mmCIF file of C-alpha atoms and ligand atoms in Angstrom:
data_model
loop_
_atom_site.group_PDB
_atom_site.id
_atom_site.type_symbol
_atom_site.label_atom_id
_atom_site.label_comp_id
_atom_site.label_asym_id
_atom_site.label_seq_id
_atom_site.Cartn_x
_atom_site.Cartn_y
_atom_site.Cartn_z
ATOM 1 C CA MET A 604 124.702 61.370 19.058
ATOM 2 C CA ARG A 605 126.802 63.305 16.623
ATOM 3 C CA ARG A 606 129.329 60.610 16.042
ATOM 4 C CA LEU A 607 128.961 56.950 16.644
ATOM 5 C CA ALA A 608 131.752 54.966 18.175
ATOM 6 C CA PRO A 609 133.756 53.213 15.526
ATOM 7 C CA MET A 610 132.348 49.971 14.271
ATOM 8 C CA LEU A 611 135.120 47.987 15.780
ATOM 9 C CA LEU A 612 134.510 49.139 19.298
ATOM 10 C CA ALA A 613 130.777 48.906 18.882
ATOM 11 C CA ALA A 614 131.107 45.356 17.702
ATOM 12 C CA LEU A 615 133.488 44.285 20.395
ATOM 13 C CA ALA A 616 132.427 46.158 23.451
ATOM 14 C CA VAL A 617 129.605 44.747 25.442
ATOM 15 C CA LEU A 618 127.485 46.457 28.004
ATOM 16 C CA ALA A 619 125.754 44.229 30.450
ATOM 17 C CA VAL A 620 123.645 44.891 33.470
ATOM 18 C CA ALA A 621 124.881 43.390 36.696
ATOM 19 C CA CYS A 622 121.604 42.559 38.241
ATOM 20 C CA GLU A 623 118.162 41.492 37.249
ATOM 21 C CA LYS A 624 116.183 44.359 35.829
ATOM 22 C CA LYS A 625 114.128 45.144 38.881
ATOM 23 C CA THR A 626 113.665 48.688 37.794
ATOM 24 C CA GLN A 627 113.895 50.437 34.495
ATOM 25 C CA PRO A 628 116.908 52.695 34.273
ATOM 26 C CA THR A 629 115.555 56.204 34.588
ATOM 27 C CA GLY A 630 118.289 57.940 32.685
ATOM 28 C CA GLU A 631 118.582 60.106 35.760
ATOM 29 C CA GLY A 632 121.887 61.876 35.935
ATOM 30 C CA THR A 633 122.891 61.207 32.373
ATOM 31 C CA ARG A 634 124.460 64.497 31.526
ATOM 32 C CA GLN A 635 126.164 62.902 28.612
ATOM 33 C CA PRO A 636 124.667 60.994 25.742
ATOM 34 C CA ALA A 637 123.966 57.421 26.582
ATOM 35 C CA ALA A 638 125.873 54.363 25.633
ATOM 36 C CA GLN A 639 128.494 54.338 22.977
ATOM 37 C CA VAL A 640 128.432 50.634 23.451
ATOM 38 C CA PRO A 641 125.382 48.563 22.663
ATOM 39 C CA ALA A 642 123.474 47.137 25.580
ATOM 40 C CA THR A 643 123.064 43.410 25.393
ATOM 41 C CA ALA A 644 120.855 41.167 27.418
ATOM 42 C CA GLN A 645 122.096 40.273 30.851
ATOM 43 C CA GLY A 646 124.770 37.615 30.744
ATOM 44 C CA GLY A 647 125.212 37.938 26.998
ATOM 45 C CA PRO A 648 128.255 36.315 25.478
ATOM 46 C CA VAL A 649 131.582 38.067 25.835
ATOM 47 C CA PRO A 650 133.560 38.268 22.645
ATOM 48 C CA ALA A 651 136.431 36.276 24.048
ATOM 49 C CA GLY A 652 139.015 34.325 22.170
ATOM 50 C CA ASP A 653 142.670 34.301 21.321
ATOM 51 C CA ASP A 654 142.518 37.559 19.452
ATOM 52 C CA VAL A 655 141.064 39.710 22.237
ATOM 53 C CA ILE A 656 141.994 40.738 25.770
ATOM 54 C CA VAL A 657 138.949 41.213 27.982
ATOM 55 C CA LEU A 658 138.960 43.898 30.652
ATOM 56 C CA GLY A 659 136.215 44.417 33.209
ATOM 57 C CA GLU A 660 134.590 47.646 34.275
ATOM 58 C CA VAL A 661 132.158 48.314 37.111
ATOM 59 C CA GLY A 662 130.410 51.657 37.347
ATOM 60 C CA ALA A 663 127.339 53.518 38.519
ATOM 61 C CA LEU A 664 125.499 53.921 35.231
ATOM 62 C CA THR A 665 122.204 54.447 37.057
ATOM 63 C CA GLY A 666 121.216 55.609 40.548
ATOM 64 C CA GLY A 667 122.433 58.488 42.699
ATOM 65 C CA GLN A 668 125.944 58.643 41.227
ATOM 66 C CA ALA A 669 125.073 57.968 37.601
ATOM 67 C CA THR A 670 127.097 60.813 36.122
ATOM 68 C CA PHE A 671 130.204 59.313 37.749
ATOM 69 C CA GLY A 672 129.760 55.969 36.025
ATOM 70 C CA ILE A 673 128.787 57.427 32.671
ATOM 71 C CA SER A 674 131.733 59.823 32.530
ATOM 72 C CA SER A 675 134.088 57.035 33.589
ATOM 73 C CA ARG A 676 132.743 54.706 30.954
ATOM 74 C CA ASN A 677 133.205 57.343 28.264
ATOM 75 C CA GLY A 678 136.792 57.947 29.360
ATOM 76 C CA ILE A 679 137.610 54.239 29.283
ATOM 77 C CA ALA A 680 135.926 53.833 25.896
ATOM 78 C CA LEU A 681 138.116 56.573 24.434
ATOM 79 C CA ALA A 682 141.315 55.018 25.794
ATOM 80 C CA LEU A 683 140.398 51.615 24.368
ATOM 81 C CA LYS A 684 139.390 53.066 21.030
ATOM 82 C CA GLU A 685 142.763 54.786 20.712
ATOM 83 C CA ALA A 686 144.699 51.702 21.801
ATOM 84 C CA ASN A 687 142.831 49.484 19.349
ATOM 85 C CA ALA A 688 143.310 51.968 16.511
ATOM 86 C CA ALA A 689 147.035 51.801 17.254
ATOM 87 C CA GLY A 690 147.009 48.010 16.899
ATOM 88 C CA GLY A 691 145.886 46.869 20.354
ATOM 89 C CA VAL A 692 148.248 44.990 22.630
ATOM 90 C CA ARG A 693 150.616 42.531 20.940
ATOM 91 C CA GLY A 694 148.215 42.106 18.059
ATOM 92 C CA LYS A 695 145.172 41.587 20.262
ATOM 93 C CA LYS A 696 142.212 43.928 20.444
ATOM 94 C CA LEU A 697 141.035 45.154 23.808
ATOM 95 C CA VAL A 698 137.411 44.764 24.797
ATOM 96 C CA VAL A 699 135.683 45.796 27.984
ATOM 97 C CA ARG A 700 132.819 44.136 29.750
ATOM 98 C CA VAL A 701 130.843 46.792 31.647
ATOM 99 C CA TYR A 702 128.493 46.190 34.546
ATOM 100 C CA ASP A 703 126.144 48.765 36.045
ATOM 101 C CA ASP A 704 126.146 48.576 39.850
ATOM 102 C CA GLN A 705 123.265 51.059 40.214
ATOM 103 C CA SER A 706 125.397 53.100 42.658
ATOM 104 C CA LYS A 707 125.253 50.246 45.189
ATOM 105 C CA PRO A 708 128.330 48.657 46.813
ATOM 106 C CA GLU A 709 126.675 45.196 47.055
ATOM 107 C CA GLU A 710 125.979 45.215 43.321
ATOM 108 C CA ALA A 711 129.519 46.363 42.625
ATOM 109 C CA ALA A 712 130.898 43.402 44.584
ATOM 110 C CA GLN A 713 128.637 40.994 42.706
ATOM 111 C CA ALA A 714 129.712 42.452 39.403
ATOM 112 C CA VAL A 715 133.351 41.737 40.261
ATOM 113 C CA THR A 716 132.524 38.122 41.017
ATOM 114 C CA ARG A 717 130.821 37.818 37.633
ATOM 115 C CA LEU A 718 133.653 39.517 35.797
ATOM 116 C CA ILE A 719 136.122 37.093 37.335
ATOM 117 C CA THR A 720 134.201 33.827 37.245
ATOM 118 C CA GLN A 721 132.066 34.248 34.119
ATOM 119 C CA ASP A 722 133.825 36.744 31.940
ATOM 120 C CA LYS A 723 137.377 35.764 32.902
ATOM 121 C CA VAL A 724 138.656 39.315 32.708
ATOM 122 C CA VAL A 725 142.368 39.929 33.207
ATOM 123 C CA LEU A 726 141.926 43.210 35.066
ATOM 124 C CA ILE A 727 139.150 45.358 36.521
ATOM 125 C CA LEU A 728 138.600 49.106 36.224
ATOM 126 C CA GLY A 729 136.391 50.878 38.779
ATOM 127 C CA GLU A 730 134.682 52.079 40.872
ATOM 128 C CA VAL A 731 134.344 55.783 41.574
ATOM 129 C CA ALA A 732 132.636 55.804 44.976
ATOM 130 C CA SER A 733 135.013 54.550 47.639
ATOM 131 C CA SER A 734 132.339 52.433 49.347
ATOM 132 C CA SER A 735 131.812 50.521 46.092
ATOM 133 C CA SER A 736 135.533 50.169 45.412
ATOM 134 C CA LEU A 737 136.021 48.800 48.926
ATOM 135 C CA ALA A 738 133.401 46.129 48.287
ATOM 136 C CA MET A 739 134.994 45.281 44.940
ATOM 137 C CA ALA A 740 138.576 45.273 46.200
ATOM 138 C CA GLU A 741 137.763 42.536 48.675
ATOM 139 C CA LYS A 742 136.718 40.203 45.829
ATOM 140 C CA ALA A 743 139.424 41.189 43.363
ATOM 141 C CA GLN A 744 142.156 40.769 45.953
ATOM 142 C CA ALA A 745 140.849 37.351 47.019
ATOM 143 C CA ALA A 746 140.854 36.192 43.391
ATOM 144 C CA GLY A 747 144.231 37.717 42.568
ATOM 145 C CA VAL A 748 142.848 39.838 39.756
ATOM 146 C CA PRO A 749 144.334 43.347 39.572
ATOM 147 C CA MET A 750 141.931 46.243 40.013
ATOM 148 C CA ILE A 751 142.587 49.891 39.274
ATOM 149 C CA THR A 752 140.188 52.455 40.652
ATOM 150 C CA PRO A 753 140.421 55.667 38.672
ATOM 151 C CA SER A 754 138.963 57.914 41.315
ATOM 152 C CA SER A 755 138.251 56.370 44.717
ATOM 153 C CA THR A 756 140.172 58.481 47.203
ATOM 154 C CA ASN A 757 139.538 56.789 50.550
ATOM 155 C CA PRO A 758 142.911 55.475 51.739
ATOM 156 C CA THR A 759 141.593 52.082 52.823
ATOM 157 C CA VAL A 760 140.709 51.039 49.249
ATOM 158 C CA THR A 761 144.255 50.165 48.204
ATOM 159 C CA GLU A 762 144.977 48.805 51.682
ATOM 160 C CA LYS A 763 142.769 45.843 50.716
ATOM 161 C CA GLY A 764 145.802 44.244 49.148
ATOM 162 C CA ASP A 765 148.596 44.204 46.612
ATOM 163 C CA ASN A 766 146.255 43.764 43.640
ATOM 164 C CA ILE A 767 144.463 47.051 44.261
ATOM 165 C CA PHE A 768 145.724 50.268 42.666
ATOM 166 C CA ARG A 769 144.516 53.810 42.067
ATOM 167 C CA VAL A 770 145.621 56.590 39.731
ATOM 168 C CA CYS A 771 144.389 59.459 41.936
ATOM 169 C CA PHE A 772 145.456 61.103 45.183
ATOM 170 C CA ILE A 773 144.010 60.038 48.532
ATOM 171 C CA ASP A 774 141.775 61.846 51.021
ATOM 172 C CA PRO A 775 144.338 62.641 53.712
ATOM 173 C CA PHE A 776 145.728 64.972 51.056
ATOM 174 C CA GLN A 777 142.397 66.128 49.658
ATOM 175 C CA GLY A 778 141.072 67.010 53.121
ATOM 176 C CA PHE A 779 144.244 68.951 53.849
ATOM 177 C CA VAL A 780 143.847 70.879 50.592
ATOM 178 C CA MET A 781 140.453 72.292 51.499
ATOM 179 C CA ALA A 782 141.401 72.919 55.140
ATOM 180 C CA LYS A 783 144.408 74.911 53.954
ATOM 181 C CA PHE A 784 142.361 76.750 51.352
ATOM 182 C CA ALA A 785 139.676 77.594 53.923
ATOM 183 C CA ARG A 786 142.245 78.949 56.372
ATOM 184 C CA GLU A 787 144.722 80.639 54.079
ATOM 185 C CA ASN A 788 142.716 81.747 51.058
ATOM 186 C CA LEU A 789 139.225 82.222 52.445
ATOM 187 C CA LYS A 790 140.601 83.246 55.858
ATOM 188 C CA LEU A 791 137.897 81.336 57.712
ATOM 189 C CA ASN A 792 138.178 80.844 61.468
ATOM 190 C CA LYS A 793 135.049 78.849 62.238
ATOM 191 C CA VAL A 794 133.674 76.098 59.999
ATOM 192 C CA ALA A 795 130.941 73.472 60.430
ATOM 193 C CA VAL A 796 130.895 70.061 58.708
ATOM 194 C CA LEU A 797 127.967 68.143 57.216
ATOM 195 C CA GLN A 798 128.887 64.554 56.356
ATOM 196 C CA ASP A 799 127.245 61.620 54.593
ATOM 197 C CA ASN A 800 127.391 58.789 57.107
ATOM 198 C CA LYS A 801 126.677 56.176 54.398
ATOM 199 C CA SER A 802 129.833 56.963 52.482
ATOM 200 C CA ALA A 803 133.334 55.809 53.437
ATOM 201 C CA TYR A 804 134.586 58.703 51.343
ATOM 202 C CA SER A 805 132.592 61.341 53.214
ATOM 203 C CA ILE A 806 133.394 59.957 56.654
ATOM 204 C CA GLY A 807 137.098 59.830 55.829
ATOM 205 C CA LEU A 808 137.227 63.350 54.430
ATOM 206 C CA THR A 809 135.333 64.724 57.425
ATOM 207 C CA GLU A 810 137.883 63.267 59.785
ATOM 208 C CA VAL A 811 140.849 64.660 57.878
ATOM 209 C CA PHE A 812 139.320 68.079 57.367
ATOM 210 C CA ARG A 813 138.393 68.476 61.024
ATOM 211 C CA GLN A 814 141.883 67.544 62.098
ATOM 212 C CA LYS A 815 143.768 69.645 59.553
ATOM 213 C CA PHE A 816 141.559 72.704 59.976
ATOM 214 C CA ALA A 817 142.142 72.600 63.736
ATOM 215 C CA GLU A 818 145.892 72.069 63.227
ATOM 216 C CA LEU A 819 145.938 75.195 61.089
ATOM 217 C CA GLY A 820 144.382 77.169 63.947
ATOM 218 C CA GLY A 821 140.730 77.017 62.880
ATOM 219 C CA LYS A 822 137.756 75.949 64.963
ATOM 220 C CA ILE A 823 135.165 73.320 63.989
ATOM 221 C CA THR A 824 131.859 74.637 65.324
ATOM 222 C CA GLY A 825 129.949 71.405 64.842
ATOM 223 C CA THR A 826 129.537 68.257 62.738
ATOM 224 C CA GLU A 827 126.173 66.982 61.483
ATOM 225 C CA SER A 828 125.341 63.865 59.451
ATOM 226 C CA TYR A 829 122.883 62.732 56.795
ATOM 227 C CA SER A 830 122.416 59.488 54.899
ATOM 228 C CA GLN A 831 122.878 59.213 51.158
ATOM 229 C CA GLY A 832 119.492 59.519 49.487
ATOM 230 C CA ASP A 833 117.980 61.819 52.151
ATOM 231 C CA THR A 834 116.069 64.785 50.810
ATOM 232 C CA ASP A 835 115.471 66.936 53.875
ATOM 233 C CA TYR A 836 118.533 68.404 55.561
ATOM 234 C CA ARG A 837 116.808 71.241 57.413
ATOM 235 C CA ALA A 838 117.253 69.850 60.908
ATOM 236 C CA GLN A 839 121.009 69.463 60.441
ATOM 237 C CA LEU A 840 121.334 72.838 58.745
ATOM 238 C CA THR A 841 119.353 74.534 61.508
ATOM 239 C CA ALA A 842 121.676 73.007 64.090
ATOM 240 C CA ILE A 843 124.678 74.160 62.066
ATOM 241 C CA LYS A 844 123.280 77.677 61.745
ATOM 242 C CA LYS A 845 123.115 77.997 65.528
ATOM 243 C CA THR A 846 126.879 77.475 65.714
ATOM 244 C CA GLN A 847 127.409 80.557 63.491
ATOM 245 C CA PRO A 848 130.057 79.127 61.162
ATOM 246 C CA GLU A 849 131.807 81.215 58.526
ATOM 247 C CA GLY A 850 131.734 78.294 56.109
ATOM 248 C CA ILE A 851 130.386 74.742 55.851
ATOM 249 C CA TYR A 852 132.399 71.757 54.620
ATOM 250 C CA VAL A 853 130.101 69.290 52.828
ATOM 251 C CA PRO A 854 132.200 66.351 51.616
ATOM 252 C CA GLY A 855 129.381 64.476 49.891
ATOM 253 C CA TYR A 856 128.236 63.591 46.383
ATOM 254 C CA TYR A 857 126.589 66.041 43.986
ATOM 255 C CA SER A 858 123.182 64.372 44.248
ATOM 256 C CA GLU A 859 122.825 65.433 47.890
ATOM 257 C CA VAL A 860 125.062 68.510 47.895
ATOM 258 C CA GLY A 861 122.912 70.372 45.349
ATOM 259 C CA VAL A 862 119.832 69.967 47.522
ATOM 260 C CA ILE A 863 121.757 70.808 50.696
ATOM 261 C CA ALA A 864 122.914 74.067 49.116
ATOM 262 C CA ARG A 865 119.348 75.101 48.300
ATOM 263 C CA GLN A 866 118.036 74.273 51.757
ATOM 264 C CA ALA A 867 120.951 76.052 53.431
ATOM 265 C CA ARG A 868 120.159 79.253 51.523
ATOM 266 C CA GLU A 869 116.445 78.929 52.302
ATOM 267 C CA LEU A 870 117.335 78.803 55.980
ATOM 268 C CA GLY A 871 119.397 81.950 55.647
ATOM 269 C CA LEU A 872 122.790 80.276 55.757
ATOM 270 C CA LYS A 873 124.711 82.418 53.285
ATOM 271 C CA VAL A 874 128.273 81.365 54.093
ATOM 272 C CA PRO A 875 130.399 79.598 51.456
ATOM 273 C CA LEU A 876 130.061 75.859 51.118
ATOM 274 C CA MET A 877 133.159 73.773 50.503
ATOM 275 C CA GLY A 878 133.527 70.227 49.279
ATOM 276 C CA GLY A 879 135.645 67.591 47.595
ATOM 277 C CA ASP A 880 135.785 65.797 44.265
ATOM 278 C CA GLY A 881 132.360 64.227 44.889
ATOM 279 C CA TRP A 882 130.805 67.518 43.786
ATOM 280 C CA ASP A 883 132.071 67.057 40.257
ATOM 281 C CA SER A 884 128.973 66.715 38.080
ATOM 282 C CA GLU A 885 126.921 68.865 35.749
ATOM 283 C CA LYS A 886 123.980 67.747 37.884
ATOM 284 C CA LEU A 887 125.298 69.790 40.800
ATOM 285 C CA PHE A 888 124.284 72.963 39.009
ATOM 286 C CA GLU A 889 120.879 71.628 38.070
ATOM 287 C CA LEU A 890 120.165 70.577 41.640
ATOM 288 C CA GLY A 891 121.815 73.497 43.382
ATOM 289 C CA GLY A 892 120.973 76.340 41.018
ATOM 290 C CA SER A 893 122.301 79.690 42.189
ATOM 291 C CA ALA A 894 122.420 78.370 45.780
ATOM 292 C CA ILE A 895 125.719 76.681 44.969
ATOM 293 C CA ASP A 896 127.315 79.872 43.616
ATOM 294 C CA GLY A 897 130.277 81.106 45.614
ATOM 295 C CA SER A 898 131.198 77.608 46.771
ATOM 296 C CA TYR A 899 134.533 75.852 46.367
ATOM 297 C CA PHE A 900 135.652 72.260 45.959
ATOM 298 C CA SER A 901 138.870 70.324 45.510
ATOM 299 C CA ASN A 902 139.287 68.205 42.408
ATOM 300 C CA HIS A 903 141.730 66.208 40.303
ATOM 301 C CA TYR A 904 141.727 68.143 37.102
ATOM 302 C CA SER A 905 140.525 71.315 35.487
ATOM 303 C CA PRO A 906 139.493 71.477 31.827
ATOM 304 C CA ASP A 907 141.044 74.966 31.862
ATOM 305 C CA ASN A 908 144.497 73.348 31.951
ATOM 306 C CA PRO A 909 146.223 74.676 28.794
ATOM 307 C CA ASP A 910 148.605 71.669 28.501
ATOM 308 C CA PRO A 911 148.296 70.515 24.860
ATOM 309 C CA ARG A 912 147.963 66.887 25.964
ATOM 310 C CA VAL A 913 144.986 67.799 28.150
ATOM 311 C CA GLN A 914 143.435 69.940 25.436
ATOM 312 C CA LYS A 915 143.791 67.138 22.872
ATOM 313 C CA PHE A 916 142.052 64.741 25.244
ATOM 314 C CA ILE A 917 139.228 67.246 25.733
ATOM 315 C CA ALA A 918 138.800 67.693 21.974
ATOM 316 C CA ASP A 919 138.788 63.932 21.305
ATOM 317 C CA TYR A 920 136.378 63.288 24.152
ATOM 318 C CA LYS A 921 134.017 66.012 22.987
ATOM 319 C CA ALA A 922 134.046 64.593 19.472
ATOM 320 C CA ASP A 923 132.914 61.205 20.788
ATOM 321 C CA ASN A 924 130.429 62.519 23.348
ATOM 322 C CA ASN A 925 128.245 65.089 21.700
ATOM 323 C CA GLY A 926 130.379 68.015 22.739
ATOM 324 C CA ALA A 927 130.390 67.176 26.451
ATOM 325 C CA VAL A 928 133.441 68.519 28.274
ATOM 326 C CA PRO A 929 135.103 65.692 30.217
ATOM 327 C CA ASP A 930 134.896 65.993 33.987
ATOM 328 C CA ALA A 931 137.489 64.617 36.438
ATOM 329 C CA LEU A 932 135.854 61.184 36.330
ATOM 330 C CA ALA A 933 136.269 60.956 32.584
ATOM 331 C CA ALA A 934 139.872 62.159 32.785
ATOM 332 C CA LEU A 935 140.829 59.766 35.579
ATOM 333 C CA ALA A 936 139.086 56.798 33.960
ATOM 334 C CA TYR A 937 140.895 57.548 30.696
ATOM 335 C CA ASP A 938 144.154 57.621 32.664
ATOM 336 C CA ALA A 939 143.347 54.401 34.540
ATOM 337 C CA ALA A 940 142.594 52.569 31.307
ATOM 338 C CA ARG A 941 145.812 53.859 29.736
ATOM 339 C CA VAL A 942 147.841 52.780 32.774
ATOM 340 C CA ALA A 943 146.231 49.332 32.454
ATOM 341 C CA ILE A 944 147.035 49.158 28.740
ATOM 342 C CA ASP A 945 150.602 50.282 29.370
ATOM 343 C CA ALA A 946 151.002 47.520 31.967
ATOM 344 C CA LEU A 947 149.483 44.956 29.577
ATOM 345 C CA LYS A 948 152.121 45.911 27.027
ATOM 346 C CA ARG A 949 154.974 45.571 29.519
ATOM 347 C CA ALA A 950 153.808 42.416 31.314
ATOM 348 C CA PRO A 951 155.219 39.097 30.048
ATOM 349 C CA ASP A 952 151.692 37.630 30.086
ATOM 350 C CA THR A 953 148.186 38.542 31.245
ATOM 351 C CA SER A 954 148.190 36.485 34.444
ATOM 352 C CA GLY A 955 147.273 38.277 37.683
ATOM 353 C CA PRO A 956 150.778 38.240 39.169
ATOM 354 C CA ALA A 957 152.422 39.435 35.939
ATOM 355 C CA LEU A 958 149.932 42.260 35.468
ATOM 356 C CA ARG A 959 150.041 43.268 39.096
ATOM 357 C CA ALA A 960 153.826 43.553 38.957
ATOM 358 C CA ALA A 961 153.686 45.602 35.754
ATOM 359 C CA ILE A 962 151.074 48.020 37.140
ATOM 360 C CA ALA A 963 153.105 48.468 40.326
ATOM 361 C CA GLN A 964 156.028 49.692 38.224
ATOM 362 C CA THR A 965 154.037 52.569 36.708
ATOM 363 C CA LYS A 966 156.311 55.582 36.806
ATOM 364 C CA ASP A 967 156.110 59.111 35.361
ATOM 365 C CA PHE A 968 153.128 58.076 33.280
ATOM 366 C CA PRO A 969 151.728 61.133 31.473
ATOM 367 C CA GLY A 970 148.065 61.182 32.483
ATOM 368 C CA VAL A 971 145.623 63.927 31.539
ATOM 369 C CA ALA A 972 144.819 64.376 35.235
ATOM 370 C CA GLY A 973 148.488 64.647 36.197
ATOM 371 C CA VAL A 974 151.630 62.558 35.969
ATOM 372 C CA ILE A 975 151.214 59.131 37.584
ATOM 373 C CA THR A 976 153.851 57.387 39.659
ATOM 374 C CA LEU A 977 152.507 54.650 41.891
ATOM 375 C CA ASP A 978 154.032 54.552 45.356
ATOM 376 C CA ALA A 979 154.678 51.494 47.533
ATOM 377 C CA LYS A 980 151.069 51.655 48.731
ATOM 378 C CA ARG A 981 149.785 51.593 45.128
ATOM 379 C CA ASN A 982 148.531 55.173 45.252
ATOM 380 C CA ALA A 983 149.364 58.059 42.939
ATOM 381 C CA VAL A 984 150.830 61.169 44.487
ATOM 382 C CA LYS A 985 149.475 64.205 42.649
ATOM 383 C CA SER A 986 148.463 67.822 43.009
ATOM 384 C CA ALA A 987 144.868 68.890 43.562
ATOM 385 C CA VAL A 988 143.063 71.861 42.080
ATOM 386 C CA VAL A 989 140.544 74.074 43.833
ATOM 387 C CA LEU A 990 137.573 75.113 41.723
ATOM 388 C CA LYS A 991 135.042 77.859 42.363
ATOM 389 C CA VAL A 992 131.393 77.513 41.426
ATOM 390 C CA ALA A 993 129.640 80.501 39.862
ATOM 391 C CA ASP A 994 126.859 80.909 37.306
ATOM 392 C CA GLY A 995 126.335 77.218 36.761
ATOM 393 C CA LYS A 996 129.945 76.396 36.083
ATOM 394 C CA THR A 997 133.289 75.905 37.742
ATOM 395 C CA SER A 998 136.392 77.978 37.301
ATOM 396 C CA TYR A 999 139.951 77.171 38.230
ATOM 397 C CA VAL A 1000 141.255 78.945 41.363
ATOM 398 C CA THR A 1001 144.534 77.331 42.386
ATOM 399 C CA THR A 1002 146.655 74.188 42.429
ATOM 400 C CA ILE A 1003 147.886 72.732 45.709
ATOM 401 C CA ALA A 1004 150.848 70.355 45.577
ATOM 402 C CA PRO A 1005 151.357 67.494 48.027
HETATM 403 N N1 LIG B 196 136.708 60.393 45.425
HETATM 404 C C1 LIG B 196 135.323 59.972 45.460
HETATM 405 C C2 LIG B 196 135.213 58.733 46.342
HETATM 406 O O1 LIG B 196 136.200 58.173 46.683
HETATM 407 C C3 LIG B 196 134.787 59.707 44.092
HETATM 408 C C4 LIG B 196 134.896 60.821 43.092
HETATM 409 C C5 LIG B 196 136.107 61.116 42.443
HETATM 410 C C6 LIG B 196 133.799 61.566 42.744
HETATM 411 C C7 LIG B 196 136.213 62.160 41.521
HETATM 412 C C8 LIG B 196 133.886 62.605 41.834
HETATM 413 C C9 LIG B 196 135.121 62.919 41.227
HETATM 414 O O2 LIG B 196 134.162 58.295 46.707
#
């Protein structure tokens, strides 16, 4: 690591593991350098006290979605570092207790229970995957502890209750974006869909895309399913090939999409693949190789955005993370943490009701992944970008406004 996190953060931040160490973390999916925060033994003491405010974070630091959790953690760490360097909140330093949920919703829910009962956090940041956020939201809402998901886009997440917020757009919009792009930009008439039936996110996006694409005059030739963690998609792809689509919508996560792309090409399916934000990972290129070239996906942010505020964030993030360019997860997590800090500053105290009310009032907040105004349903209404994949990287194509 080129630069270590400042002493202060290193001393205060604690990384804990949510579950017993059944397996050794493999480091799989760690596109970015590992922890900026020291790992402590499970259940290690939280540096609580009158001079600190403890936040909770739940993320996939290992497992199938590990790059999501690692990027998010790095984004949150940067936001806290900056806030603490500027004096913290009303003279108190901010610390974050991080739990790894291993990309599993059940672990994510357990982590929330621990954050609330053991660590006594005032607010929870996370998760990325909608299925995990749904499991967490249930617990946070029941306990009256506000939760902000940076990046879960399934609409039902914030419907869990008035303590649950998000700083990103939702899938009814994201699905529309790619349906519109497929029809109007790519001029596709016939598209097949391949969904992950273990993911609330994927199921939700499939439904919206099918509906919107049809509304725009397109035809869905067929819909096939897989389960997260599968490795052989040939049967589904063969079935899809028979329907002769001009494109395939694959609203899954990078870990499966990369492999799907390779197998599709092997079977002679050369049409463009399309997806959503779940594709956003350096690992997609490793797994998909050139098979993913010529594909498109919708996302929250593009590092090509010339806005000086975005470029400053990218430079600061790179400096702390070995030169890694922040992805959408990092940007949204940075924004979520800053929205939380802003609410902490405005709230009269750190009780659940006071914080919840302060977060709900978030308006015109200048995030690096777009300006954040929370609506009555505690969602942010923002534009989406469409990115094209070529030569192992993404490039900005267009922005679609709500
Ligand atoms: N939107 C995805 C979900 O709800 C998570 C995600 C967001 C993944 C942004 C990558 C980038 O499950």
